[in-house]
């Protein structure tokens, strides 16, 4: 009889603080984006570069680890050990917090982007190590519950992150107009990142000096995948070539001319007929300068999207014909799953990051940047609602107990969001009836019956439906519909991950690394929606999430057939829908 493996709770409690950081910083960016747009006088695309910097770091970090492992034939994280890898990741994120402090002090937007990039680069290393580390800290049979606990803490971070960042930016004042933002003092933001940096260092010290935290080293050889590596490198080079013209355009003579004209227009405060004529002339010149610039940026952004989609579809087709050298990419469920993770992360971030700008429209409440935190918190909190509900299956409840939990847990999570915002002094009256959307999600959980492909398909269809309703309406109905995108996204990460890794065998670890790279979607799709917003308007730009959810529904339908042909019954896969 085997002796039960005891859970290392001290190490586990330290580890889940790392999950909290990921959610806190990522969701806080949704407040930074509309703030920076007003503070630095940016367009919607430029403000979305916050997401580009943050999520591109995940891709480059994971790619760097894979390249090292491919050339050396061994996993770098396995050589360092999970413990040291998380320590190094936390130290890297602490350096990023330091860069943020310097950038905020100097009022440098580019410096803030660099700081967030560095923070996320550390997160990439942490995330590569944290999930398998959580499984290592106890009985493998209960590993899913420990990972799920981390996911719940991550979601709590996404709920309170916007509130704390909003407090750092606006204090307790809720009436700061967007025109007043440029005159705000950013001393509290500096204090925020001093605190975040110190927490990174404290967590690193706890890991490093704790004798109860195992090293978690592994010395297993990496499976060869030269063709996959070459494909990813080619994609990376092409992506760099696509984004170079986008960024260089901001340094062009045309861009400087546009900025000068905008400044001239802003200084015209009188309204005499002569001034009105000058304003009209300057506005016409701005449109003349802006139009070709916007079109050029959109072309390159779409080219970047084509590189990712085309590269993965090419890999899928080539690997089917000749699987040798493709490693985990020889499995179509993995390659299509990579595209699904890219799409899921992209749509999740794009909805939240553009929401602040949407709420500024008169037909959506005409809110100021200082007033949007409750809505951003509710959007990211919607992911917490779904993840807490998804965690119920881990505890092996049956019968009426499970049914009762599926009803009560989401409602409790909804109450936590309302309570956290109320404690922060936010008026949540406008969001009380959002509970109707939560009840619809509860119904979806009952219908899905813990079957992973069905769950993903159903929630993707809910996402499409919510976005279409939001596009066809305004006011509270549309706001609730767009917020419900968070409910639709809540179960997608673990569902896509599990479906994509089924049947990979010895290639499972490598496949997991490939999936983490596709967090890149959070760096490409939000800027594309931001550029669409600059061209067709912020409300109409939410057509992009419709397409994203549609692909996720298609993936859920395709992957079931792929796995069935491989002799895998997807409906009995454990943990896939959590």
Coordinates of C-alpha atoms in Angstrom, one line a residue:
X1 CA 0.0 0.0 0.0
X2 CA 1.4 3.4 -1.0
X3 CA 1.9 6.0 1.6
X4 CA -0.2 9.1 0.7
X5 CA 1.9 12.1 -0.5
X6 CA 1.3 15.0 1.8
X7 CA 0.8 18.4 0.3
X8 CA 3.6 20.9 1.0
X9 CA 1.3 23.7 2.1
X10 CA 4.0 26.3 3.0
X11 CA 5.4 26.0 -0.5
X12 CA 2.0 26.0 -2.0
X13 CA 0.8 29.1 -0.2
X14 CA 4.0 30.9 -1.3
X15 CA 3.5 29.7 -4.9
X16 CA -0.1 31.0 -5.2
X17 CA 1.1 34.5 -4.6
X18 CA 2.8 34.3 -8.0
X19 CA -0.6 33.4 -9.6
X20 CA -2.0 36.5 -7.9
X21 CA 0.7 38.8 -9.4
X22 CA -0.2 37.6 -12.9
X23 CA -3.8 38.5 -12.6
X24 CA -3.2 41.7 -10.7
X25 CA -0.9 43.3 -13.2
X26 CA -2.7 42.0 -16.3
X27 CA -6.1 43.3 -15.3
X28 CA -4.6 46.6 -14.0
X29 CA -3.4 47.3 -17.6
X30 CA -7.1 47.8 -18.5
X31 CA -7.1 50.9 -16.3
X32 CA -3.7 52.0 -17.5
X33 CA -4.7 51.9 -21.2
X34 CA -7.5 54.6 -21.1
X35 CA -5.5 56.6 -18.6
X36 CA -2.3 56.7 -20.8
X37 CA -4.4 57.5 -23.8
X38 CA -5.5 60.8 -22.1
X39 CA -2.3 61.4 -20.2
X40 CA 0.0 61.0 -23.2
X41 CA -2.5 62.2 -25.9
X42 CA -2.5 58.8 -27.7
X43 CA -4.8 57.3 -30.2
X44 CA -6.5 54.0 -29.4
X45 CA -3.9 51.9 -31.2
X46 CA -1.0 53.6 -29.4
X47 CA -2.7 53.0 -26.0
X48 CA -3.0 49.3 -26.9
X49 CA 0.7 49.0 -27.2
X50 CA 0.6 48.4 -23.4
X51 CA -1.0 45.0 -24.2
X52 CA 1.5 44.5 -27.1
X53 CA 4.5 45.0 -24.8
X54 CA 3.1 42.9 -22.0
X55 CA 1.9 39.8 -23.9
X56 CA 4.6 39.8 -26.6
X57 CA 7.0 39.3 -23.7
X58 CA 5.3 36.0 -22.9
X59 CA 5.9 34.8 -26.4
X60 CA 9.6 35.9 -26.6
X61 CA 10.3 34.5 -23.1
X62 CA 8.8 31.1 -23.9
X63 CA 10.5 31.0 -27.4
X64 CA 13.8 31.8 -25.8
X65 CA 13.5 28.9 -23.3
X66 CA 12.4 26.6 -26.2
X67 CA 15.4 27.6 -28.3
X68 CA 17.8 26.9 -25.5
X69 CA 16.3 23.6 -24.8
X70 CA 16.3 22.7 -28.5
X71 CA 20.0 23.5 -29.0
X72 CA 21.1 21.9 -25.7
X73 CA 18.7 19.0 -25.8
X74 CA 17.6 19.6 -22.2
X75 CA 14.9 21.7 -20.6
X76 CA 16.5 24.8 -19.0
X77 CA 13.7 25.1 -16.4
X78 CA 14.3 21.5 -15.6
X79 CA 18.0 22.1 -15.1
X80 CA 17.5 25.1 -12.9
X81 CA 14.6 23.5 -11.1
X82 CA 11.1 24.9 -10.6
X83 CA 12.2 26.7 -7.4
X84 CA 15.1 28.6 -8.9
X85 CA 13.2 29.3 -12.1
X86 CA 10.4 31.0 -10.2
X87 CA 13.0 32.9 -8.1
X88 CA 14.7 34.1 -11.3
X89 CA 11.4 35.1 -12.8
X90 CA 10.4 37.1 -9.8
X91 CA 13.7 38.9 -9.8
X92 CA 13.3 39.7 -13.5
X93 CA 9.8 41.1 -12.7
X94 CA 11.3 43.2 -9.9
X95 CA 13.7 44.7 -12.4
X96 CA 10.7 45.5 -14.6
X97 CA 8.9 47.2 -11.6
X98 CA 12.1 49.3 -11.2
X99 CA 12.0 50.3 -14.9
X100 CA 8.3 51.3 -14.4
X101 CA 9.2 53.5 -11.5
X102 CA 11.9 55.3 -13.5
X103 CA 9.6 55.7 -16.5
X104 CA 6.7 57.1 -14.5
X105 CA 9.1 59.5 -12.8
X106 CA 10.3 60.7 -16.2
X107 CA 6.8 60.7 -17.8
X108 CA 8.0 58.4 -20.6
X109 CA 5.4 56.2 -22.2
X110 CA 8.0 54.1 -24.1
X111 CA 9.7 53.6 -20.8
X112 CA 6.5 52.3 -19.2
X113 CA 6.1 49.9 -22.1
X114 CA 9.7 48.6 -21.5
X115 CA 8.9 48.2 -17.8
X116 CA 5.7 46.2 -18.5
X117 CA 7.6 44.1 -21.0
X118 CA 10.3 43.2 -18.5
X119 CA 7.7 42.4 -15.8
X120 CA 5.9 40.1 -18.2
X121 CA 9.2 38.5 -19.3
X122 CA 9.6 37.4 -15.7
X123 CA 6.0 36.2 -15.7
X124 CA 6.8 34.0 -18.7
X125 CA 9.5 32.2 -16.8
X126 CA 7.3 32.0 -13.7
X127 CA 4.3 30.6 -15.6
X128 CA 6.5 27.9 -17.3
X129 CA 7.5 26.6 -13.9
X130 CA 4.5 27.3 -11.7
X131 CA 1.9 24.9 -13.0
X132 CA 4.1 21.7 -13.0
X133 CA 5.5 22.9 -9.6
X134 CA 2.1 23.1 -8.1
X135 CA 1.5 19.4 -9.1
X136 CA 4.9 18.5 -7.6
X137 CA 4.0 19.9 -4.2
X138 CA 1.7 17.0 -3.3
X139 CA -0.1 13.9 -4.5
X140 CA -0.2 14.0 -8.3
X141 CA -3.8 12.8 -8.1
X142 CA -4.8 16.1 -6.4
X143 CA -2.5 18.2 -8.6
X144 CA -5.5 19.7 -10.5
X145 CA -7.0 21.1 -7.3
X146 CA -3.7 22.9 -6.5
X147 CA -3.5 24.4 -10.0
X148 CA -7.1 25.3 -9.7
X149 CA -6.5 27.0 -6.4
X150 CA -3.8 29.1 -8.2
X151 CA -6.3 29.9 -10.9
X152 CA -8.8 31.1 -8.4
X153 CA -6.2 33.3 -6.7
X154 CA -5.2 34.6 -10.1
X155 CA -8.8 35.6 -10.8
X156 CA -9.0 37.3 -7.5
X157 CA -6.0 39.4 -8.6
X158 CA -7.8 40.3 -11.8
X159 CA -10.8 41.5 -9.8
X160 CA -9.0 43.8 -7.4
X161 CA -6.2 44.8 -9.7
X162 CA -8.2 47.5 -11.5
X163 CA -9.5 48.9 -8.2
X164 CA -6.0 49.3 -6.8
X165 CA -4.5 50.7 -10.0
X166 CA -7.5 53.1 -10.3
X167 CA -6.8 54.3 -6.7
X168 CA -3.2 54.8 -7.5
X169 CA -4.1 56.9 -10.6
X170 CA -7.1 58.8 -9.3
X171 CA -7.1 58.5 -5.6
X172 CA -10.6 58.5 -4.0
X173 CA -11.8 61.2 -6.4
X174 CA -14.3 59.8 -8.9
X175 CA -14.9 63.0 -10.8
X176 CA -11.5 63.4 -12.6
X177 CA -12.3 64.2 -16.2
X178 CA -10.2 63.0 -19.1
X179 CA -9.1 66.5 -19.8
X180 CA -7.7 66.8 -16.3
X181 CA -5.7 63.6 -16.4
X182 CA -2.6 65.2 -18.0
X183 CA -2.3 67.4 -14.9
X184 CA -2.4 64.6 -12.3
X185 CA 0.5 63.7 -10.1
X186 CA 1.8 60.2 -10.6
X187 CA 3.4 59.8 -7.2
X188 CA 1.0 57.1 -6.1
X189 CA 1.8 55.1 -9.2
X190 CA 5.4 55.2 -8.2
X191 CA 4.5 54.0 -4.7
X192 CA 2.3 51.3 -6.3
X193 CA 5.3 49.9 -8.3
X194 CA 7.6 50.3 -5.3
X195 CA 5.2 48.1 -3.4
X196 CA 4.9 45.6 -6.3
X197 CA 8.6 45.4 -6.7
X198 CA 9.1 44.8 -3.0
X199 CA 6.5 42.0 -3.1
X200 CA 8.4 40.4 -6.0
X201 CA 11.6 40.5 -4.0
X202 CA 9.9 39.2 -0.9
X203 CA 8.3 36.3 -2.7
X204 CA 11.7 35.5 -4.3
X205 CA 13.3 35.5 -0.9
X206 CA 10.7 33.3 0.5
X207 CA 11.2 30.7 -2.2
X208 CA 15.0 30.9 -2.2
X209 CA 15.5 30.7 1.6
X210 CA 12.7 28.3 2.4
X211 CA 14.0 24.8 3.1
X212 CA 10.5 23.4 2.8
X213 CA 10.3 24.3 -0.9
X214 CA 11.8 21.5 -3.0
X215 CA 14.2 22.3 -5.9
X216 CA 12.0 20.5 -8.4
X217 CA 14.8 19.7 -10.8
X218 CA 14.4 17.4 -13.8
X219 CA 17.0 16.1 -16.3
X220 CA 14.8 14.6 -19.0
X221 CA 15.9 15.0 -22.6
X222 CA 13.9 17.2 -24.9
X223 CA 12.2 15.7 -27.9
X224 CA 13.8 16.9 -31.2
X225 CA 11.6 19.3 -33.2
X226 CA 13.9 21.2 -35.6
X227 CA 11.1 21.9 -38.1
X228 CA 8.9 23.4 -35.4
X229 CA 11.8 25.6 -34.2
X230 CA 12.6 26.8 -37.7
X231 CA 8.9 27.6 -38.3
X232 CA 8.6 29.6 -35.1
X233 CA 11.8 31.5 -35.8
X234 CA 10.6 32.4 -39.3
X235 CA 7.3 33.6 -37.8
X236 CA 9.2 35.7 -35.3
X237 CA 11.3 37.4 -37.9
X238 CA 8.3 38.1 -40.1
X239 CA 6.4 39.5 -37.1
X240 CA 9.3 41.8 -36.4
X241 CA 9.3 42.9 -40.1
X242 CA 5.5 43.6 -39.8
X243 CA 5.7 45.6 -36.7
X244 CA 8.8 47.7 -37.6
X245 CA 6.9 49.9 -40.1
X246 CA 4.1 50.4 -37.5
X247 CA 6.5 51.7 -34.9
X248 CA 8.7 53.6 -37.2
X249 CA 5.7 55.5 -38.5
X250 CA 5.5 57.3 -35.1
X251 CA 9.0 58.7 -35.7
X252 CA 8.2 59.9 -39.2
X253 CA 8.0 63.5 -40.4
X254 CA 4.3 62.9 -41.0
X255 CA 3.7 61.8 -37.4
X256 CA 5.5 64.9 -36.1
X257 CA 3.5 67.1 -38.4
X258 CA 0.3 65.5 -37.1
X259 CA 1.3 66.0 -33.5
X260 CA 2.1 69.7 -34.2
X261 CA -1.3 70.2 -35.8
X262 CA -3.1 68.6 -32.9
X263 CA -1.3 70.8 -30.4
X264 CA -2.2 73.9 -32.5
X265 CA -5.8 72.8 -32.5
X266 CA -5.9 72.2 -28.8
X267 CA -4.6 75.8 -28.1
X268 CA -7.6 77.3 -29.9
X269 CA -9.9 78.2 -27.0
X270 CA -11.9 81.0 -28.6
X271 CA -14.8 80.6 -30.9
X272 CA -14.8 83.6 -33.3
X273 CA -15.6 83.0 -36.9
X274 CA -12.0 83.3 -37.8
X275 CA -11.0 80.8 -35.2
X276 CA -13.7 78.4 -36.4
X277 CA -12.4 78.6 -39.9
X278 CA -8.8 77.9 -38.7
X279 CA -10.1 74.9 -36.6
X280 CA -11.8 73.5 -39.7
X281 CA -8.7 74.0 -41.8
X282 CA -6.4 72.3 -39.1
X283 CA -8.9 69.4 -38.7
X284 CA -9.0 68.9 -42.5
X285 CA -5.2 68.8 -42.6
X286 CA -5.1 66.3 -39.7
X287 CA -7.4 64.0 -41.6
X288 CA -5.3 64.4 -44.7
X289 CA -2.2 63.4 -42.8
X290 CA -3.8 60.7 -40.7
X291 CA -5.6 58.7 -43.3
X292 CA -2.7 57.2 -45.2
X293 CA -0.8 56.7 -41.9
X294 CA -3.8 54.7 -40.4
X295 CA -4.2 52.6 -43.5
X296 CA -0.6 51.7 -43.6
X297 CA -0.6 50.7 -39.9
X298 CA -3.7 48.5 -40.4
X299 CA -2.1 46.7 -43.4
X300 CA 1.0 45.8 -41.3
X301 CA -1.1 44.7 -38.3
X302 CA -3.2 42.4 -40.5
X303 CA 0.0 41.1 -42.1
X304 CA 1.2 40.2 -38.5
X305 CA -2.0 38.3 -37.9
X306 CA -1.6 36.5 -41.2
X307 CA 1.9 35.5 -40.2
X308 CA 0.6 33.7 -37.1
X309 CA -2.4 32.1 -38.6
X310 CA -0.6 31.2 -41.9
X311 CA 2.4 29.9 -40.1
X312 CA 0.4 27.6 -37.8
X313 CA -1.8 26.3 -40.6
X314 CA 1.3 25.6 -42.7
X315 CA 2.8 23.7 -39.7
X316 CA -0.3 21.7 -39.3
X317 CA -0.4 20.7 -43.0
X318 CA 3.3 20.0 -43.3
X319 CA 3.4 17.9 -40.1
X320 CA 0.5 15.7 -41.3
X321 CA 2.4 14.9 -44.5
X322 CA 5.7 14.2 -42.8
X323 CA 5.7 14.3 -39.0
X324 CA 9.4 13.7 -38.4
X325 CA 11.1 16.7 -36.9
X326 CA 7.9 18.5 -36.0
X327 CA 7.9 17.3 -32.4
X328 CA 4.6 18.1 -30.7
X329 CA 3.4 20.0 -33.8
X330 CA 2.9 16.6 -35.5
X331 CA -0.5 16.5 -33.7
X332 CA -3.2 18.6 -35.3
X333 CA -5.0 19.1 -32.0
X334 CA -1.9 20.9 -30.7
X335 CA -1.4 23.2 -33.7
X336 CA -5.1 24.1 -33.9
X337 CA -5.0 24.5 -30.1
X338 CA -2.1 26.9 -30.4
X339 CA -4.2 29.0 -32.7
X340 CA -7.1 28.7 -30.2
X341 CA -5.0 29.9 -27.3
X342 CA -3.7 32.8 -29.5
X343 CA -7.4 33.7 -30.2
X344 CA -8.7 33.2 -26.7
X345 CA -6.0 35.3 -25.0
X346 CA -6.4 37.9 -27.7
X347 CA -10.1 38.2 -27.4
X348 CA -10.1 38.1 -23.6
X349 CA -7.6 41.0 -23.4
X350 CA -9.1 43.0 -26.3
X351 CA -12.6 43.1 -24.8
X352 CA -11.3 44.3 -21.5
X353 CA -8.7 46.7 -22.8
X354 CA -11.0 48.5 -25.2
X355 CA -13.9 48.6 -22.7
X356 CA -12.8 51.8 -21.1
X357 CA -12.9 53.7 -24.3
X358 CA -16.3 52.2 -25.2
X359 CA -17.7 53.5 -21.8
X360 CA -16.7 57.0 -22.7
X361 CA -19.3 57.1 -25.5
X362 CA -22.5 59.0 -24.5
X363 CA -24.7 56.0 -25.5
X364 CA -22.7 53.9 -23.1
X365 CA -22.8 56.2 -20.1
X366 CA -20.3 58.9 -21.1
X367 CA -17.9 57.9 -18.3
X368 CA -14.5 59.3 -17.5
X369 CA -11.4 57.2 -17.2
X370 CA -11.6 57.6 -13.4
X371 CA -15.1 56.1 -13.3
X372 CA -14.6 52.9 -15.3
X373 CA -12.9 50.7 -12.6
X374 CA -16.1 48.9 -11.4
X375 CA -16.9 47.8 -15.0
X376 CA -13.3 46.7 -15.6
X377 CA -13.3 44.9 -12.3
X378 CA -16.6 43.2 -13.1
X379 CA -15.3 42.1 -16.6
X380 CA -12.2 40.5 -15.1
X381 CA -14.2 39.3 -12.1
X382 CA -16.5 37.5 -14.6
X383 CA -13.5 35.2 -15.3
X384 CA -13.3 34.5 -11.5
X385 CA -17.0 33.6 -11.4
X386 CA -16.5 31.0 -14.2
X387 CA -13.3 29.6 -12.8
X388 CA -14.6 29.2 -9.3
X389 CA -17.6 27.3 -10.8
X390 CA -15.2 25.2 -13.0
X391 CA -13.2 24.3 -9.9
X392 CA -16.2 22.4 -8.4
X393 CA -15.5 19.3 -10.4
X394 CA -12.1 18.9 -8.7
X395 CA -13.7 18.1 -5.4
X396 CA -15.6 15.1 -6.8
X397 CA -19.0 16.3 -5.5
X398 CA -21.9 14.3 -6.6
X399 CA -25.7 14.5 -6.9
X400 CA -27.5 17.4 -5.3
X401 CA -24.3 18.6 -3.6
X402 CA -22.6 19.3 -6.9
X403 CA -25.8 20.9 -8.3
X404 CA -26.1 23.2 -5.3
X405 CA -22.4 24.1 -5.5
X406 CA -22.8 25.0 -9.2
X407 CA -25.5 27.5 -8.2
X408 CA -24.0 28.9 -5.0
X409 CA -20.3 29.3 -6.0
X410 CA -20.9 31.7 -8.9
X411 CA -23.3 33.7 -6.9
X412 CA -20.8 33.9 -4.0
X413 CA -18.1 35.0 -6.5
X414 CA -20.4 37.7 -7.9
X415 CA -21.0 38.9 -4.3
X416 CA -17.2 39.0 -3.8
X417 CA -16.9 41.3 -6.8
X418 CA -19.6 43.6 -5.6
X419 CA -18.2 43.6 -2.0
X420 CA -14.7 44.4 -3.1
X421 CA -15.9 47.3 -5.2
X422 CA -18.2 48.6 -2.5
X423 CA -15.3 48.5 0.0
X424 CA -13.4 50.6 -2.5
X425 CA -16.2 53.2 -2.4
X426 CA -17.5 52.4 -5.9
X427 CA -21.2 52.7 -6.8
X428 CA -22.2 49.2 -8.1
X429 CA -26.0 50.0 -8.6
X430 CA -25.7 49.9 -12.4
X431 CA -24.3 46.3 -12.2
X432 CA -26.7 44.6 -9.8
X433 CA -28.8 43.2 -12.7
X434 CA -25.7 41.6 -14.2
X435 CA -26.6 38.7 -12.0
X436 CA -29.0 37.7 -14.8
X437 CA -25.9 37.0 -17.0
X438 CA -24.4 35.0 -14.2
X439 CA -27.5 32.9 -14.0
X440 CA -27.3 32.2 -17.7
X441 CA -23.7 31.0 -17.2
X442 CA -24.9 28.7 -14.4
X443 CA -27.4 27.2 -16.8
X444 CA -24.6 26.7 -19.4
X445 CA -22.6 24.7 -16.8
X446 CA -25.5 22.4 -16.2
X447 CA -26.0 21.9 -19.9
X448 CA -22.3 21.2 -20.6
X449 CA -22.2 18.3 -18.1
X450 CA -18.4 18.6 -17.6
X451 CA -17.7 17.4 -21.2
X452 CA -14.8 19.5 -22.3
X453 CA -15.5 19.9 -26.0
X454 CA -19.2 20.5 -25.4
X455 CA -18.3 23.1 -22.7
X456 CA -15.9 25.0 -25.0
X457 CA -18.3 24.9 -27.9
X458 CA -21.2 26.1 -25.7
X459 CA -19.3 29.0 -24.1
X460 CA -17.8 30.0 -27.5
X461 CA -21.4 30.2 -28.9
X462 CA -22.4 32.3 -25.8
X463 CA -19.4 34.6 -26.6
X464 CA -20.5 35.1 -30.2
X465 CA -24.1 35.7 -29.0
X466 CA -23.0 38.2 -26.4
X467 CA -20.8 40.2 -28.8
X468 CA -23.5 40.3 -31.5
X469 CA -26.1 41.6 -28.9
X470 CA -23.5 44.2 -27.8
X471 CA -22.9 45.3 -31.4
X472 CA -26.7 45.6 -32.1
X473 CA -27.6 47.6 -29.0
X474 CA -26.4 50.3 -26.7
X475 CA -26.7 51.3 -23.0
X476 CA -27.0 48.8 -20.2
X477 CA -27.9 45.8 -22.5
X478 CA -24.8 46.3 -24.6
X479 CA -22.6 46.9 -21.6
X480 CA -23.8 43.7 -19.9
X481 CA -23.3 41.8 -23.2
X482 CA -19.7 42.9 -23.5
X483 CA -19.0 42.2 -19.9
X484 CA -20.5 38.7 -20.4
X485 CA -17.5 38.1 -22.7
X486 CA -15.6 37.5 -19.5
X487 CA -18.1 34.8 -18.5
X488 CA -17.6 33.2 -21.9
X489 CA -13.8 33.3 -21.6
X490 CA -13.7 32.0 -18.0
X491 CA -13.3 28.3 -18.8
X492 CA -11.5 28.5 -22.1
X493 CA -7.8 28.4 -21.0
X494 CA -7.9 25.1 -19.2
X495 CA -10.4 23.6 -21.7
X496 CA -8.2 24.5 -24.7
X497 CA -5.1 23.4 -22.9
X498 CA -6.4 20.0 -22.0
X499 CA -8.0 19.3 -25.4
X500 CA -4.8 20.4 -27.2
X501 CA -2.6 18.1 -25.1
X502 CA -4.7 15.0 -25.2
X503 CA -2.8 12.1 -26.8
X504 CA 0.6 13.8 -27.0
X505 CA 2.3 11.3 -24.8
X506 CA 6.1 12.1 -24.5
X507 CA 5.5 15.4 -26.3
X508 CA 3.1 16.8 -23.7
X509 CA 5.7 19.1 -22.0
X510 CA 6.8 20.4 -25.3
X511 CA 3.3 21.0 -26.4
X512 CA 2.6 22.9 -23.2
X513 CA 5.5 25.2 -24.0
X514 CA 4.1 25.9 -27.5
X515 CA 0.7 26.7 -26.0
X516 CA 2.3 29.2 -23.6
X517 CA 4.0 31.0 -26.5
X518 CA 0.6 31.7 -28.0
X519 CA -0.2 34.1 -25.2
X520 CA 1.2 36.3 -28.0
X521 CA -2.4 36.7 -29.0
X522 CA -2.8 39.2 -26.2
X523 CA -0.2 41.4 -27.9
X524 CA -1.5 41.3 -31.4
X525 CA -5.3 41.2 -31.4
X526 CA -5.9 44.1 -28.9
X527 CA -3.8 46.6 -31.1
X528 CA -5.7 45.4 -34.1
X529 CA -9.0 46.2 -32.4
X530 CA -7.5 49.5 -31.3
X531 CA -6.7 50.3 -34.9
X532 CA -10.1 49.2 -36.0
X533 CA -11.5 51.6 -33.4
X534 CA -9.5 54.5 -34.8
X535 CA -10.9 53.7 -38.3
X536 CA -14.6 52.6 -37.8
X537 CA -15.3 53.6 -34.1
X538 CA -14.8 51.8 -30.8
X539 CA -18.3 50.2 -30.8
X540 CA -18.0 48.8 -34.3
X541 CA -14.5 47.4 -33.5
X542 CA -16.2 44.7 -31.3
X543 CA -16.9 42.8 -34.5
X544 CA -13.3 41.4 -34.1
X545 CA -14.3 39.5 -30.9
X546 CA -17.2 37.9 -32.8
X547 CA -14.8 36.4 -35.2
X548 CA -12.5 35.2 -32.4
X549 CA -15.3 33.4 -30.5
X550 CA -16.5 31.9 -33.8
X551 CA -13.0 30.3 -34.3
X552 CA -13.1 29.0 -30.8
X553 CA -16.4 27.3 -31.5
X554 CA -15.0 25.9 -34.7
X555 CA -11.9 24.5 -32.8
X556 CA -14.2 22.9 -30.2
X557 CA -16.1 21.1 -33.0
X558 CA -13.0 20.1 -35.0
X559 CA -10.9 18.9 -32.1
X560 CA -13.5 16.4 -31.0
X561 CA -13.4 14.8 -34.5
X562 CA -9.6 14.8 -34.6
X563 CA -9.3 13.1 -31.2
X564 CA -12.0 10.6 -32.1
X565 CA -10.0 9.5 -35.2
X566 CA -7.0 9.0 -32.9
X567 CA -9.1 6.7 -30.7
X568 CA -9.5 9.2 -27.8
X569 CA -12.9 9.7 -26.2
X570 CA -12.8 13.4 -25.4
X571 CA -15.9 13.3 -23.2
X572 CA -14.2 11.3 -20.5
X573 CA -10.9 13.3 -20.4
X574 CA -10.3 14.2 -16.8
X575 CA -9.9 17.9 -15.8
X576 CA -10.5 19.3 -19.3
X577 CA -13.3 21.5 -18.4
X578 CA -12.0 23.0 -15.2

